[in-house]
PDB file of C-alpha atoms in Angstrom:
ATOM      1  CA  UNK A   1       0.000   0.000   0.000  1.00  0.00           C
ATOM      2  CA  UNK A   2       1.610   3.073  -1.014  1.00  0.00           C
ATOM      3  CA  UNK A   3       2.082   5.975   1.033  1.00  0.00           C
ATOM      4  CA  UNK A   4      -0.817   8.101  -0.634  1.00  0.00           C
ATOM      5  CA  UNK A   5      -3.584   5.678  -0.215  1.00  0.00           C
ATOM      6  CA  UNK A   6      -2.732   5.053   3.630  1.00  0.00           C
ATOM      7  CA  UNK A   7      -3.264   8.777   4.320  1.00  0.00           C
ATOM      8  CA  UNK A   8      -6.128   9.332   2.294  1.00  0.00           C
ATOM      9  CA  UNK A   9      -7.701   5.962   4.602  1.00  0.00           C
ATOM     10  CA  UNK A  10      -6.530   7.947   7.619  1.00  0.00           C
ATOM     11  CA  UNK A  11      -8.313  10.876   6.496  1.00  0.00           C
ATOM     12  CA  UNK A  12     -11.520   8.925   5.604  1.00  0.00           C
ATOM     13  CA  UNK A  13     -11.063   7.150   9.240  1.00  0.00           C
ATOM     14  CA  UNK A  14     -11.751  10.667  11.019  1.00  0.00           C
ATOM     15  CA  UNK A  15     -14.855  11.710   8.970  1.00  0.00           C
ATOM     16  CA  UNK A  16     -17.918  10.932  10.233  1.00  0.00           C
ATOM     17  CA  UNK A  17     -19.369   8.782   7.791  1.00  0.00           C
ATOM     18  CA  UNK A  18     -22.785  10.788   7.067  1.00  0.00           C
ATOM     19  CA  UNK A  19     -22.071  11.056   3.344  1.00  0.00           C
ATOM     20  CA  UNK A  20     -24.144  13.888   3.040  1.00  0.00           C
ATOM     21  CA  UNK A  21     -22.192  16.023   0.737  1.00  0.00           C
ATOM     22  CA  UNK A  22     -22.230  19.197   2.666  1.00  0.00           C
ATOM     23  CA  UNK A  23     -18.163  19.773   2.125  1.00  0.00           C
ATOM     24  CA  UNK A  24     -19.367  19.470  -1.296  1.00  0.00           C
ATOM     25  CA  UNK A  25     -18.237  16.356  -2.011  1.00  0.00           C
ATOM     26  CA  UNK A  26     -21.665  14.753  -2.844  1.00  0.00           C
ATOM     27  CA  UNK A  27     -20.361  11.239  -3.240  1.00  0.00           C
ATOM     28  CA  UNK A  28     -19.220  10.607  -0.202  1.00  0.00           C
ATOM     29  CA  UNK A  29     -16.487  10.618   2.775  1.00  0.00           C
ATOM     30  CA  UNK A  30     -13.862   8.795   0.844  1.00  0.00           C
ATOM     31  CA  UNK A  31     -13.432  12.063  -2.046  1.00  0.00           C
ATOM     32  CA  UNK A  32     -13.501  14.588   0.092  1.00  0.00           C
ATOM     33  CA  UNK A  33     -10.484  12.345   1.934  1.00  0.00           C
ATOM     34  CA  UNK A  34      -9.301  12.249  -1.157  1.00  0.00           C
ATOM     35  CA  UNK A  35      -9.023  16.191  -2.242  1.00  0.00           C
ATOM     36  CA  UNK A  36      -7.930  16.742   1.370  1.00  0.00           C
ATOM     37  CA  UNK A  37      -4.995  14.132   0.843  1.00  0.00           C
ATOM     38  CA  UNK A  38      -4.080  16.555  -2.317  1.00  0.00           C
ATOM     39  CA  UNK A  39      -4.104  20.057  -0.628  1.00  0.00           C
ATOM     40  CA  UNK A  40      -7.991  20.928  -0.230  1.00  0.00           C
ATOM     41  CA  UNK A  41      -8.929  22.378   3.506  1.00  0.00           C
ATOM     42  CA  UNK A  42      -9.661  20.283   5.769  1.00  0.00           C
ATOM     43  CA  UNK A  43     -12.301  21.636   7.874  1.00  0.00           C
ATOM     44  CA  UNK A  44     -15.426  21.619   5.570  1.00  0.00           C
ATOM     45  CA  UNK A  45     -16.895  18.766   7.206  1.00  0.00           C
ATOM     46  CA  UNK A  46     -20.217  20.254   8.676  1.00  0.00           C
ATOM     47  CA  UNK A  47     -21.242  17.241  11.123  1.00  0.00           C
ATOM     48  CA  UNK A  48     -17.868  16.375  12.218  1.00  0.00           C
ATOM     49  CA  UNK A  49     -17.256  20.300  13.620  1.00  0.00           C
ATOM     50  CA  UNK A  50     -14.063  21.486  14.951  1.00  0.00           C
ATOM     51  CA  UNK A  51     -13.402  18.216  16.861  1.00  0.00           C
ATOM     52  CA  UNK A  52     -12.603  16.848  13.393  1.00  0.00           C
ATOM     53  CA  UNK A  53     -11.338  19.443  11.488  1.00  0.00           C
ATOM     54  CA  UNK A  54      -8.741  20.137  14.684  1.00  0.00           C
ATOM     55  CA  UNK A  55      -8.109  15.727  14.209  1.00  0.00           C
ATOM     56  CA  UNK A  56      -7.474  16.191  10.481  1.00  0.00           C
ATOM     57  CA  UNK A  57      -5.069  19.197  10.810  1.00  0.00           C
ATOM     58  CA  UNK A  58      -3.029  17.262  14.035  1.00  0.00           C
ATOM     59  CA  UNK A  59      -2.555  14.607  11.325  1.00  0.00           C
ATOM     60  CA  UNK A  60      -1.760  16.509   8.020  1.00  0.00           C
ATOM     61  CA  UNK A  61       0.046  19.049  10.060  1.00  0.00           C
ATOM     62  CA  UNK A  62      -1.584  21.852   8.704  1.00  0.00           C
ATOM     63  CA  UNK A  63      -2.587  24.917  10.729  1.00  0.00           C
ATOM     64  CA  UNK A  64      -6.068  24.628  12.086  1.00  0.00           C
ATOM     65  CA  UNK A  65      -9.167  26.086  10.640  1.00  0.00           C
ATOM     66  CA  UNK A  66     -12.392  27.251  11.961  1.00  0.00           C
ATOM     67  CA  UNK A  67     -15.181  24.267  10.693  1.00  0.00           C
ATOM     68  CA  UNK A  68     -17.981  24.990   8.048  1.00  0.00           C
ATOM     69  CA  UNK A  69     -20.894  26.502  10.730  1.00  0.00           C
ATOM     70  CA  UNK A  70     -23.867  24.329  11.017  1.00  0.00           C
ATOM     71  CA  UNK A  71     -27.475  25.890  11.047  1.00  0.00           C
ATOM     72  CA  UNK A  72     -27.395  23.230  14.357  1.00  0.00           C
ATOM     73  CA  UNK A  73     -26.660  24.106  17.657  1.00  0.00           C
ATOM     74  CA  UNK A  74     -23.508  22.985  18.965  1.00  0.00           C
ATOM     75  CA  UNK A  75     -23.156  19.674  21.634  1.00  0.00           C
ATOM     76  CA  UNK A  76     -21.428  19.197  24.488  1.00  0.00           C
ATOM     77  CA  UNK A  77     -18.561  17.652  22.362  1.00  0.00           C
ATOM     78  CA  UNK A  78     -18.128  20.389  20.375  1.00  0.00           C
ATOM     79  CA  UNK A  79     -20.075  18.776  17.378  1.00  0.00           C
ATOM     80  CA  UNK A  80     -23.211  19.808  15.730  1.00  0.00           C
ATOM     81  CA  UNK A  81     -26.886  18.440  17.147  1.00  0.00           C
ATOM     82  CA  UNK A  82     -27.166  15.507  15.790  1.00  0.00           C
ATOM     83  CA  UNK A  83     -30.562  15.240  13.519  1.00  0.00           C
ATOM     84  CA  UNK A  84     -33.064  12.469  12.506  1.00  0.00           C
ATOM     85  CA  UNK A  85     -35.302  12.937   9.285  1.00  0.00           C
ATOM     86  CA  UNK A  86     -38.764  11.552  10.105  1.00  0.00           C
ATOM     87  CA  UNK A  87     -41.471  10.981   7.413  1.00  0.00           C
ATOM     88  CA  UNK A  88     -45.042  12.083   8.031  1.00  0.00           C
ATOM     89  CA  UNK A  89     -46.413   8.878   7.165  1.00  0.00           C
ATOM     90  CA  UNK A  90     -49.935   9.842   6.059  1.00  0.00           C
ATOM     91  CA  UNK A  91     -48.931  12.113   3.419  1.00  0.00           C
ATOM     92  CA  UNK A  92     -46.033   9.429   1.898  1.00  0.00           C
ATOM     93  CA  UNK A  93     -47.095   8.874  -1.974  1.00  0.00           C
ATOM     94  CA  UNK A  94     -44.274   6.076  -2.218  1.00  0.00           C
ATOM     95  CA  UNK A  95     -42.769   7.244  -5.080  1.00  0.00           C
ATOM     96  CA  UNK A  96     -39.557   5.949  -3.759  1.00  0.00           C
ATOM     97  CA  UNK A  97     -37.341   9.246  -4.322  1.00  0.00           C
ATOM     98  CA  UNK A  98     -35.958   9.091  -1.031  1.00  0.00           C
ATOM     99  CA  UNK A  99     -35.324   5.520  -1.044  1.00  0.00           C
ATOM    100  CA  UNK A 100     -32.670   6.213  -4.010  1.00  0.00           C
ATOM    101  CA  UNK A 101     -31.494   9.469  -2.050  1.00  0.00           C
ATOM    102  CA  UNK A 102     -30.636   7.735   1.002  1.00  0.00           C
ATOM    103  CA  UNK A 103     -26.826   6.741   1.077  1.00  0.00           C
ATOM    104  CA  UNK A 104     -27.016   3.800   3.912  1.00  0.00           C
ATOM    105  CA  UNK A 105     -30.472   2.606   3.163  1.00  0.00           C
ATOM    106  CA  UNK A 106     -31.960   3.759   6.016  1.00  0.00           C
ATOM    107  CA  UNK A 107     -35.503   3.992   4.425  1.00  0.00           C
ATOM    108  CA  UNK A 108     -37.748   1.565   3.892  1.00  0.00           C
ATOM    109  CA  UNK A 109     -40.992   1.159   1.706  1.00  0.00           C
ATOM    110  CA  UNK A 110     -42.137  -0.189  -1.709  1.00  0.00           C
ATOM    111  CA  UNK A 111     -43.574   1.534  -4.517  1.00  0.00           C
ATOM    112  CA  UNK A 112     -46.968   3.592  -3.864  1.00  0.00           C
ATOM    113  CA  UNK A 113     -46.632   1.899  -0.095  1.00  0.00           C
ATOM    114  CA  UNK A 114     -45.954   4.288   3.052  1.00  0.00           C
ATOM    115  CA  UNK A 115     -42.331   4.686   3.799  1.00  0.00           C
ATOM    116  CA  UNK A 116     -40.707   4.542   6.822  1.00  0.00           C
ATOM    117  CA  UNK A 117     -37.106   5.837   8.186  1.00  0.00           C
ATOM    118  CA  UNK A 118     -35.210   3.305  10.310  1.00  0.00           C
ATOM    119  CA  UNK A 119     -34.278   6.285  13.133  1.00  0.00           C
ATOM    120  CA  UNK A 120     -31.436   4.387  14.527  1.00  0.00           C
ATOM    121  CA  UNK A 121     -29.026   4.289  11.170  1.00  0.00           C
ATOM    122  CA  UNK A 122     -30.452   7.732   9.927  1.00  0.00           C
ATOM    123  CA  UNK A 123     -27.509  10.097   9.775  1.00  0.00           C
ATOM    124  CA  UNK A 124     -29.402  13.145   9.811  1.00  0.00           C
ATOM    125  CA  UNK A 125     -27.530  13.952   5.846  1.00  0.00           C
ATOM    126  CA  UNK A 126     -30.736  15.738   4.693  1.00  0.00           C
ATOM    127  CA  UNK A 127     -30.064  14.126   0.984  1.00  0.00           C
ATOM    128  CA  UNK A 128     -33.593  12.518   1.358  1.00  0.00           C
ATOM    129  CA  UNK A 129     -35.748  16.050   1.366  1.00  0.00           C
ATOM    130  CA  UNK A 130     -35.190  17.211  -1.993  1.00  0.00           C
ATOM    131  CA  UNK A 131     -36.484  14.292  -3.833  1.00  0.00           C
ATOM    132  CA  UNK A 132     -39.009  14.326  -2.009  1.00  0.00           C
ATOM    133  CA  UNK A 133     -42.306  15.707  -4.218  1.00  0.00           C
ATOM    134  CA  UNK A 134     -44.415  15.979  -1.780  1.00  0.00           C
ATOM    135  CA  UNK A 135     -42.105  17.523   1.652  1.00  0.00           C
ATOM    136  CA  UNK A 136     -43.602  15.256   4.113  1.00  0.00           C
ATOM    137  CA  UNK A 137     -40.070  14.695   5.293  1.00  0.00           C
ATOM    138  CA  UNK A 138     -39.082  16.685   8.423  1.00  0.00           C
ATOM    139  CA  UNK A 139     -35.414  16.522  10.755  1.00  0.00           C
ATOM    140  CA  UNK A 140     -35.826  16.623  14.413  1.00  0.00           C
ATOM    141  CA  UNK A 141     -33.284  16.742  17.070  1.00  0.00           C
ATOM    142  CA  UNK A 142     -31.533  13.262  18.090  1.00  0.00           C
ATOM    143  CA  UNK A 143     -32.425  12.793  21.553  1.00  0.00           C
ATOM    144  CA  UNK A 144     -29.969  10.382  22.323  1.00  0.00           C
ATOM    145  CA  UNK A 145     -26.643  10.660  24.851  1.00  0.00           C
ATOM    146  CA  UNK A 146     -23.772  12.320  22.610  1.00  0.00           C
ATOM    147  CA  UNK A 147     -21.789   9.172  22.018  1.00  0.00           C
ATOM    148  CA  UNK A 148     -18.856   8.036  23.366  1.00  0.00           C
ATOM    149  CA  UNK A 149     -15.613   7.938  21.442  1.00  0.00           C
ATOM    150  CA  UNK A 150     -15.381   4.036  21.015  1.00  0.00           C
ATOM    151  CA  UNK A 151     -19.072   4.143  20.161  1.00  0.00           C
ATOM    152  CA  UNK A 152     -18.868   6.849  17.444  1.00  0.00           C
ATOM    153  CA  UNK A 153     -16.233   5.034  16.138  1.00  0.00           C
ATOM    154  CA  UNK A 154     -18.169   1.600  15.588  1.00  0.00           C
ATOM    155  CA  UNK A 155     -20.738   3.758  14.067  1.00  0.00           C
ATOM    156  CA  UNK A 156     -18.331   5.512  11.386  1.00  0.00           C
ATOM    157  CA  UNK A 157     -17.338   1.882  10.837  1.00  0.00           C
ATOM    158  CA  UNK A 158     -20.650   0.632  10.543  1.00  0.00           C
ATOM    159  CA  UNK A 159     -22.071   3.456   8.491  1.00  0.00           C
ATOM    160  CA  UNK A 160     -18.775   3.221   5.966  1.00  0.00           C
ATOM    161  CA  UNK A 161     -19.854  -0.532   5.370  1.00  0.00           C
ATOM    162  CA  UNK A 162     -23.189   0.636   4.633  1.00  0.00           C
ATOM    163  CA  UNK A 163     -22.210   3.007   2.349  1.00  0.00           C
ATOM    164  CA  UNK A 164     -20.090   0.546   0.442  1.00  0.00           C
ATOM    165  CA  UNK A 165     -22.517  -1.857   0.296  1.00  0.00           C
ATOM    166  CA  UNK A 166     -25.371   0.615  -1.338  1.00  0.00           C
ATOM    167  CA  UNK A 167     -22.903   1.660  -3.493  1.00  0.00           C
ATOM    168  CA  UNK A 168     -22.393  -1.942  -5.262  1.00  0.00           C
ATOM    169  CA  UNK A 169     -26.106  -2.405  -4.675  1.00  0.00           C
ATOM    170  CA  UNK A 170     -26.305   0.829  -6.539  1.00  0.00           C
ATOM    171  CA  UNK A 171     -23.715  -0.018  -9.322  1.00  0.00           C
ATOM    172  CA  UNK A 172     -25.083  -3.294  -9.869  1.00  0.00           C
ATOM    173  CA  UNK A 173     -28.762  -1.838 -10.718  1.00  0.00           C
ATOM    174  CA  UNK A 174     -27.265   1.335 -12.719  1.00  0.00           C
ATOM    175  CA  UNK A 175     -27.806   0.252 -16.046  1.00  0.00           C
ATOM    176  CA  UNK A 176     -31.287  -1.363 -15.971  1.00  0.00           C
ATOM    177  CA  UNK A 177     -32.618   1.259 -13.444  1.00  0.00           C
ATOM    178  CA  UNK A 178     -35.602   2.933 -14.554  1.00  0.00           C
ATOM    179  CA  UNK A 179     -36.101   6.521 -14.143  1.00  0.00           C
ATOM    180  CA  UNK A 180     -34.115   9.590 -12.626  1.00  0.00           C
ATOM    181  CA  UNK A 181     -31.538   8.392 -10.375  1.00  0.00           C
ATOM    182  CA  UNK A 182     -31.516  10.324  -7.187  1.00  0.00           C
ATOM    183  CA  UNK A 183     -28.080   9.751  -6.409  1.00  0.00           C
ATOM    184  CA  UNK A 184     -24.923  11.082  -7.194  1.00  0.00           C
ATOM    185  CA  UNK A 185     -22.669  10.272 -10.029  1.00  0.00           C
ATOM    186  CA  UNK A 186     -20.300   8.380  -7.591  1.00  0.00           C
ATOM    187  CA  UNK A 187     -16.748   7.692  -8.125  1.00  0.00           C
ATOM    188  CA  UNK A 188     -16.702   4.044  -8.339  1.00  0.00           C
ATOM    189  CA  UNK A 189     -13.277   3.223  -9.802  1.00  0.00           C
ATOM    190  CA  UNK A 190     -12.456   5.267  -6.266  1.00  0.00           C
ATOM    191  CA  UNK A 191     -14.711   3.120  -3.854  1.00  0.00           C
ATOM    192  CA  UNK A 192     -13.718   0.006  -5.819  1.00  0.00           C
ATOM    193  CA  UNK A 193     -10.093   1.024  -5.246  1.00  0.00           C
ATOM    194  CA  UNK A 194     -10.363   1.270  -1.515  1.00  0.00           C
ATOM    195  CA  UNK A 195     -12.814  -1.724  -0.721  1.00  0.00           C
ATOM    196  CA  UNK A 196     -10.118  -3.974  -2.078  1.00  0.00           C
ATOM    197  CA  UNK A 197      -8.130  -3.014  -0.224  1.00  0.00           C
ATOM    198  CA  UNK A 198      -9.956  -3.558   3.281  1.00  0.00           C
ATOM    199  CA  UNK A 199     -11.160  -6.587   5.127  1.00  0.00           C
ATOM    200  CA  UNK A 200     -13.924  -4.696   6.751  1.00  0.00           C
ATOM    201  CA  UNK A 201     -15.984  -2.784   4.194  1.00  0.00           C
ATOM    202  CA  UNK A 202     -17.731  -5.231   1.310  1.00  0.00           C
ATOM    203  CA  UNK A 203     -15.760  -5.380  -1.622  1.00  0.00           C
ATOM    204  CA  UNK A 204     -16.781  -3.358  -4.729  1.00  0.00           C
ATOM    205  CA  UNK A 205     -16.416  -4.257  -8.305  1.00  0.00           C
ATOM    206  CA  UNK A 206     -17.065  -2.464 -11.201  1.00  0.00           C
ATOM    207  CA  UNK A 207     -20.215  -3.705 -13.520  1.00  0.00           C
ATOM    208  CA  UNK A 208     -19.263  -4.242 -17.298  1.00  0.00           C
ATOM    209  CA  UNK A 209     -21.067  -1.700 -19.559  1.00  0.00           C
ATOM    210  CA  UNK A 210     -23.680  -3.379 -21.669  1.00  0.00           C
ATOM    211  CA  UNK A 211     -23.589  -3.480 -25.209  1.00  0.00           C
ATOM    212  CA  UNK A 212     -25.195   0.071 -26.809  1.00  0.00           C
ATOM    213  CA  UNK A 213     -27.503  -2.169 -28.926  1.00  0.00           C
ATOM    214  CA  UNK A 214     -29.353  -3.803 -25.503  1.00  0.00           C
ATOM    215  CA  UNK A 215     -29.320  -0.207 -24.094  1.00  0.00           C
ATOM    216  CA  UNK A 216     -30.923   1.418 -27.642  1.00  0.00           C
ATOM    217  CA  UNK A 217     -33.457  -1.604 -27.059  1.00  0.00           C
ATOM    218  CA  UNK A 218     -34.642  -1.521 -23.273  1.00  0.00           C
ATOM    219  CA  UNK A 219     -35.028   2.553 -23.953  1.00  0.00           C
ATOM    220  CA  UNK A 220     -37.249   2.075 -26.663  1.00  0.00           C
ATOM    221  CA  UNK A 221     -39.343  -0.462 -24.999  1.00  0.00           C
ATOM    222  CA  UNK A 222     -39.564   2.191 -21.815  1.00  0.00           C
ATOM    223  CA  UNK A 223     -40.399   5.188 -24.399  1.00  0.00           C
ATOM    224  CA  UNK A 224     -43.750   2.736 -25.826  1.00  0.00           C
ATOM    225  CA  UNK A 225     -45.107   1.492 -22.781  1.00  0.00           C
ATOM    226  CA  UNK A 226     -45.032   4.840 -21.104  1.00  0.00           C
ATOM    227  CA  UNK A 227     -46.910   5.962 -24.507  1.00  0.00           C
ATOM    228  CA  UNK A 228     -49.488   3.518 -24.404  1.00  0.00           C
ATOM    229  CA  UNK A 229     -50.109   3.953 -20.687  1.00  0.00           C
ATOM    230  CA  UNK A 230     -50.677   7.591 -21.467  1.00  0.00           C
ATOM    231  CA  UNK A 231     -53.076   6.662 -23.980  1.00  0.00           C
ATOM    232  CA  UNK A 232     -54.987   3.756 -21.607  1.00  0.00           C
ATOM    233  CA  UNK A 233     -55.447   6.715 -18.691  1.00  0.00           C
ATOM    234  CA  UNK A 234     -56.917   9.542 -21.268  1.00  0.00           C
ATOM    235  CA  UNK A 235     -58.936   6.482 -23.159  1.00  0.00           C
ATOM    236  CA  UNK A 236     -60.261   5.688 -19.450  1.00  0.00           C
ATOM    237  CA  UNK A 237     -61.114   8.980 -18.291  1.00  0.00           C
ATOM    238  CA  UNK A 238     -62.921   9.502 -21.153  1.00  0.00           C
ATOM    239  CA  UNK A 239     -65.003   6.390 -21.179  1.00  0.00           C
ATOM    240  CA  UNK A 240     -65.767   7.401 -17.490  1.00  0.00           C
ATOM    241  CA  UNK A 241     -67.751  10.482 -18.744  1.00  0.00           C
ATOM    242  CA  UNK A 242     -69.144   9.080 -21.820  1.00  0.00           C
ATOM    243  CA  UNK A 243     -69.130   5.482 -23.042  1.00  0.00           C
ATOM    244  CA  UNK A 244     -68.024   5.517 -26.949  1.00  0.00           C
ATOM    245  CA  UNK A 245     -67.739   1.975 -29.441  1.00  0.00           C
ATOM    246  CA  UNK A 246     -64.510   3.089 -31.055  1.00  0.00           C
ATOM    247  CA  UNK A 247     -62.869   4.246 -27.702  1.00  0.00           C
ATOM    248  CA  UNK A 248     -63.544   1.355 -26.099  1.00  0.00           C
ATOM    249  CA  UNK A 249     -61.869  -0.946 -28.684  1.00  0.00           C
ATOM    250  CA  UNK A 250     -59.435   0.952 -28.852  1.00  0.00           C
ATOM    251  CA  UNK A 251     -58.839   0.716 -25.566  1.00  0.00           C
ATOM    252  CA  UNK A 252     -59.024  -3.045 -25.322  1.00  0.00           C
ATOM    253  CA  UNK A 253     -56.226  -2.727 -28.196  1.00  0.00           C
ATOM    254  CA  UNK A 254     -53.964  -0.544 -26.155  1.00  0.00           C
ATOM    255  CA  UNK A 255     -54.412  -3.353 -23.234  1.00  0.00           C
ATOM    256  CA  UNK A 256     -53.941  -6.506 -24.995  1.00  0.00           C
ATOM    257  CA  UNK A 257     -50.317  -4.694 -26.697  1.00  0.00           C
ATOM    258  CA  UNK A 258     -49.320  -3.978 -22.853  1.00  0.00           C
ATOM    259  CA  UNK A 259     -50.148  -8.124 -22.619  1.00  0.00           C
ATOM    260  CA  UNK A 260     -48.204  -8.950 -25.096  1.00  0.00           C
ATOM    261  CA  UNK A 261     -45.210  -7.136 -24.018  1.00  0.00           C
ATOM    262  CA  UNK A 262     -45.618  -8.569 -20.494  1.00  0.00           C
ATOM    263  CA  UNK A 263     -46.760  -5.380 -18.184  1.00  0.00           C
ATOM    264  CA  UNK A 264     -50.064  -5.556 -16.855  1.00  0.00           C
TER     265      UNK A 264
END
């Protein structure tokens, strides 16, 4: 292991984990450990406060910074309030947006099916509101004791492997996934890299690009069924308010073709 690479995974081992992009490094921990290992400041990390940005300068032996403000109040270790997000169940559409958004899959919930946030792995990133078409997402304040050292430390670990493994997840999925993509266009020669190179975190490997004809095929298939659906909910809404012979069949038409391409 070459001497870059260990500091950048000495960097990465004092950021908190939260991936939420707010050092403006949207893709994660391990960049912004990255830039930092070739001469970017080091105290931009929002969550991790002064406490961190003092650890990274003791390390690189830079001169310390003040850390990026938070909009949170400070704790009693020197670190922003930790935040939950929380989802106003009764007005959840399931669309799934935050699903995507969320970097350590700490949402659960199926399509047009209430969604719920597991609390306890929530990191509080805020990359789950955007998306989010209807804003029945809201942060409130972690009420939990500020952890200890050892424990925050089992969490980074813990929320690093979770990371990694939504990333492959992610990677795996990228080329058949249908839709916008919530997430960010992550580095994953980078994360590959790394994961390789660590017992702990799972192991990443990069997905082989799929021949352009497959692609030019799957996006023309997606391009007529969302045509024909379009057609099937104005043919409907129509035949609600008046009944009509030639709709109808037409109609029945535009159904049987969704058969026969295997959607219901």
């Amino acid at each position: 292991m070459n001497t870059q690479i260990s500091l950048i995974q000495k960097i990465d081992a004092l950021l908190p984990q939260t991936q939420c992009g707010l050092c403006g490094h949207r893709d994660g921990c391990l960049p912004y450990a990255k830039a930092i290992s070739e001469g970017e400041e080091a105290n931009k990390c929002v969550p991790g406060g002064q406490p961190v940005a003092n650890a990274l300068a003791e390390l690189l032996g830079r001169s310390q910074l003040p850390a990026e403000e938070s909009v949170w109040p400070v704790q009693t270790d020197g670190r922003p309030q930790r935040m939950k997000a929380i989802i106003r169940e009764d007005e959840c559409i399931g669309c799934t947006k935050c699903i995507s958004a969320c970097p350590v899959d700490a949402i659960i919930g199926s399509g047009k099916l209430m969604h719920s946030i597991l609390t306890e792995l929530c990191t509080g990133c805020e990359l789950c509101i955007p998306p989010c078409p209807v804003d029945c997402i809201d942060l409130v304040e972690d009420l939990q004791a500020v952890p200890s050292e050892e424990a925050r430390i089992a969490e980074q670990n813990d929320l690093r492997n979770r990371y990694y493994a939504h990333i492959q997840r992610e990677e795996k999925r990228r080329i058949n996934r249908k839709g916008p993509v919530v997430r960010a266009n992550i580095d994953t020669a980078l994360f590959a890299q790394f994961s390789a190179l660590s017992d702990v975190v799972p192991e990443i490997q990069l997905v082989a690009k799929i021949d352009k004809p497959v692609i030019t095929q799957d996006a023309a298939i997606t391009i007529q069924l969302a045509k024909i659906r379009t057609q099937i909910k104005k043919l409907e809404k129509q035949l609600s308010v008046r009944e009509d012979i030639k709709k109808r069949a037409l109609l029945d038409d535009l159904q049987q073709q969704l058969s026969a391409l295997g959607v219901s």
